[in-house]
């Protein structure tokens, strides 16, 4: 049987991700029964699943348009961590069932027995093309913020530059373990190792592996 909390065994810090924020999350009380983590590579459909889960929890009575605020991507490198932690703390106090998004591999965030984990997978080629489109639409100020934060801690603060052509980006993305943004092989393999965890958590928790998404499986 797995312990009630499996602590992260590695740190992921790159242009887009900042795993140490989970230590701050644990420091303010961590997970409670019913918390949900939606995880997966960038552009695999995690935001879609966030919305589906949100609608299921509210019995489709209410659509909260503040998805980014109420179900935060906590380990974003350039996000306002203090604000996101505050929101999660407030929602815990108010008794809301919390949803948190992550783009980290499974061994870079805490795995808790009282928490449900939904992993969203997608064909890697589709992820690569969509990811390039996503990054290409970042505003100049966002890229500036990302590079500024990256330069404060990296020993080799090379600015993030997104190639104009998707084919060029795709090659760099695969050849450099994620181009400092999203190592899809690490993410996929780490969560795959946990795909059978429900039996190890005595029915209290587990991981749903969703490479092909259906609402009834999420529910």
Coordinates of C-alpha atoms in Angstrom, one line a residue:
X1 CA 0.0 0.0 0.0
X2 CA 1.3 3.4 -0.9
X3 CA 1.7 6.1 1.9
X4 CA -0.8 8.8 2.4
X5 CA 1.5 11.3 0.7
X6 CA 4.2 10.6 -1.8
X7 CA 6.6 13.6 -1.8
X8 CA 8.1 14.9 -5.1
X9 CA 11.4 13.3 -5.9
X10 CA 12.7 15.9 -8.3
X11 CA 12.4 19.6 -9.1
X12 CA 11.2 20.9 -12.4
X13 CA 12.0 24.5 -13.2
X14 CA 12.1 25.7 -16.7
X15 CA 10.7 28.5 -18.9
X16 CA 7.1 27.6 -18.1
X17 CA 7.0 25.4 -15.0
X18 CA 7.9 25.9 -11.4
X19 CA 7.5 22.8 -9.2
X20 CA 8.8 24.2 -5.9
X21 CA 5.5 26.0 -5.4
X22 CA 4.0 22.7 -4.3
X23 CA 6.1 22.9 -1.2
X24 CA 4.3 26.2 -0.4
X25 CA 1.0 24.5 -1.1
X26 CA 1.8 21.7 1.4
X27 CA 3.0 24.3 3.9
X28 CA -0.4 25.9 4.0
X29 CA -2.2 22.7 4.7
X30 CA -1.9 20.8 1.4
X31 CA -4.6 18.5 0.1
X32 CA -8.0 17.7 1.6
X33 CA -10.5 15.0 0.8
X34 CA -12.0 15.6 -2.6
X35 CA -9.3 17.7 -4.2
X36 CA -8.8 17.1 -7.9
X37 CA -5.6 17.6 -9.9
X38 CA -5.9 17.7 -13.7
X39 CA -2.5 16.9 -15.2
X40 CA -1.0 16.4 -18.6
X41 CA 1.3 17.9 -21.3
X42 CA 0.5 21.4 -22.6
X43 CA -2.3 21.4 -25.2
X44 CA -3.5 17.9 -24.4
X45 CA -6.9 19.1 -23.3
X46 CA -6.4 19.9 -19.6
X47 CA -8.4 23.1 -19.7
X48 CA -11.3 21.3 -21.4
X49 CA -11.3 18.7 -18.6
X50 CA -11.1 21.4 -16.0
X51 CA -14.3 22.9 -17.4
X52 CA -16.0 19.4 -17.6
X53 CA -15.1 18.6 -14.0
X54 CA -16.3 22.1 -12.9
X55 CA -19.6 21.5 -14.5
X56 CA -19.9 18.0 -13.0
X57 CA -19.2 19.3 -9.5
X58 CA -21.8 22.1 -9.9
X59 CA -24.3 19.7 -11.5
X60 CA -24.2 21.9 -14.6
X61 CA -26.0 24.6 -12.8
X62 CA -23.4 27.2 -13.0
X63 CA -20.6 28.1 -15.4
X64 CA -17.7 29.9 -13.6
X65 CA -16.1 32.1 -16.2
X66 CA -13.2 32.7 -13.9
X67 CA -11.7 29.4 -14.6
X68 CA -8.1 30.6 -14.4
X69 CA -8.7 32.0 -10.9
X70 CA -10.8 29.3 -9.4
X71 CA -9.0 26.3 -10.8
X72 CA -5.4 27.6 -11.2
X73 CA -2.4 26.3 -13.0
X74 CA -0.5 26.4 -9.8
X75 CA 3.0 25.5 -11.1
X76 CA 3.2 28.1 -13.8
X77 CA 6.6 29.7 -13.8
X78 CA 5.4 33.3 -14.2
X79 CA 2.0 33.0 -12.4
X80 CA 1.2 34.9 -9.3
X81 CA 1.8 32.1 -6.8
X82 CA 0.9 34.1 -3.8
X83 CA -2.5 34.9 -5.3
X84 CA -3.2 31.3 -6.4
X85 CA -2.2 29.9 -3.1
X86 CA -4.5 32.4 -1.4
X87 CA -7.4 31.4 -3.6
X88 CA -6.9 27.8 -2.9
X89 CA -6.7 28.5 0.8
X90 CA -9.9 30.5 0.7
X91 CA -11.7 27.8 -1.3
X92 CA -10.6 25.2 1.2
X93 CA -11.9 27.2 4.1
X94 CA -15.2 27.8 2.3
X95 CA -15.6 24.0 1.7
X96 CA -15.3 24.1 -2.1
X97 CA -14.1 21.0 -3.9
X98 CA -10.9 22.3 -5.4
X99 CA -9.5 21.7 -8.9
X100 CA -5.8 22.4 -9.6
X101 CA -4.0 22.1 -13.0
X102 CA -0.5 20.9 -13.5
X103 CA 1.8 20.3 -16.5
X104 CA 4.5 18.5 -14.4
X105 CA 5.6 14.9 -14.5
X106 CA 4.1 12.9 -11.6
X107 CA 7.3 12.7 -9.6
X108 CA 7.6 16.5 -9.4
X109 CA 4.4 17.1 -7.5
X110 CA 2.9 15.5 -4.3
X111 CA 0.7 12.5 -4.8
X112 CA -1.8 12.4 -1.9
X113 CA -4.2 9.6 -1.0
X114 CA -7.2 12.0 -0.5
X115 CA -6.8 13.5 -3.9
X116 CA -8.1 12.5 -7.3
X117 CA -5.7 12.8 -10.3
X118 CA -6.9 13.0 -13.8
X119 CA -4.2 12.7 -16.5
X120 CA -5.1 13.9 -20.0
X121 CA -3.2 12.5 -22.9
X122 CA -3.1 13.3 -26.6
X123 CA -1.3 12.2 -29.7
X124 CA 2.2 13.7 -29.4
X125 CA 2.2 15.1 -32.9
X126 CA -1.0 17.0 -32.2
X127 CA 0.4 18.2 -28.9
X128 CA 3.5 19.5 -30.7
X129 CA 1.7 21.4 -33.3
X130 CA -0.8 22.9 -30.9
X131 CA 1.9 23.7 -28.4
X132 CA 3.8 25.7 -31.1
X133 CA 0.6 27.6 -31.9
X134 CA 0.0 28.3 -28.2
X135 CA 3.5 29.6 -27.7
X136 CA 3.5 31.7 -30.9
X137 CA 0.5 33.6 -29.6
X138 CA 2.2 34.7 -26.4
X139 CA 2.4 38.5 -26.2
X140 CA 5.7 40.2 -26.2
X141 CA 5.2 41.2 -22.6
X142 CA 4.5 37.6 -21.6
X143 CA 7.7 36.3 -23.3
X144 CA 9.6 39.1 -21.6
X145 CA 8.2 38.1 -18.2
X146 CA 9.1 34.5 -18.8
X147 CA 12.6 35.3 -19.9
X148 CA 13.1 37.8 -17.0
X149 CA 12.1 35.2 -14.4
X150 CA 14.1 32.5 -16.1
X151 CA 17.2 34.7 -16.0
X152 CA 16.9 35.2 -12.3
X153 CA 17.8 31.6 -11.4
X154 CA 19.2 29.9 -14.5
X155 CA 22.9 29.4 -14.8
X156 CA 22.5 29.7 -18.6
X157 CA 19.7 32.3 -19.1
X158 CA 19.2 31.8 -22.8
X159 CA 16.0 33.7 -23.8
X160 CA 13.1 31.6 -25.0
X161 CA 12.6 32.1 -28.7
X162 CA 9.7 30.4 -30.6
X163 CA 10.6 29.4 -34.1
X164 CA 8.2 30.8 -36.7
X165 CA 7.6 27.4 -38.4
X166 CA 6.0 24.5 -36.5
X167 CA 8.3 22.0 -38.2
X168 CA 11.4 23.7 -36.9
X169 CA 9.9 24.0 -33.4
X170 CA 8.8 20.3 -33.5
X171 CA 12.4 19.2 -34.1
X172 CA 13.8 21.3 -31.4
X173 CA 11.1 20.2 -29.0
X174 CA 11.9 16.5 -29.5
X175 CA 15.7 16.8 -29.7
X176 CA 16.1 18.9 -26.5
X177 CA 13.8 17.1 -24.1
X178 CA 11.0 19.7 -24.4
X179 CA 12.9 22.8 -25.5
X180 CA 12.9 23.9 -21.8
X181 CA 9.1 24.0 -21.8
X182 CA 7.5 20.6 -21.8
X183 CA 9.2 17.2 -21.9
X184 CA 6.3 15.1 -23.1
X185 CA 8.2 11.8 -22.8
X186 CA 9.0 12.4 -19.2
X187 CA 5.5 13.6 -18.4
X188 CA 3.8 10.7 -20.2
X189 CA 6.0 8.0 -18.8
X190 CA 5.9 9.3 -15.2
X191 CA 2.1 9.3 -15.1
X192 CA 1.8 6.0 -16.9
X193 CA 3.6 4.4 -14.0
X194 CA 0.8 5.4 -11.7
X195 CA -2.1 4.3 -14.0
X196 CA -3.0 1.3 -11.7
X197 CA -2.8 3.2 -8.4
X198 CA -6.6 3.1 -7.4
X199 CA -6.1 -0.4 -6.0
X200 CA -3.2 0.8 -4.0
X201 CA -5.2 3.6 -2.4
X202 CA -8.0 1.4 -1.0
X203 CA -10.6 3.2 -3.1
X204 CA -9.9 6.6 -1.5
X205 CA -7.9 8.0 -4.4
X206 CA -6.5 7.2 -7.7
X207 CA -5.6 8.3 -11.2
X208 CA -7.8 8.4 -14.2
X209 CA -5.8 8.0 -17.4
X210 CA -7.7 9.8 -20.2
X211 CA -6.0 9.6 -23.6
X212 CA -9.5 9.4 -25.1
X213 CA -11.9 11.6 -23.2
X214 CA -15.5 10.9 -22.4
X215 CA -17.6 12.8 -19.8
X216 CA -19.0 9.6 -18.2
X217 CA -15.4 8.5 -17.4
X218 CA -14.6 11.8 -15.8
X219 CA -17.8 11.7 -13.7

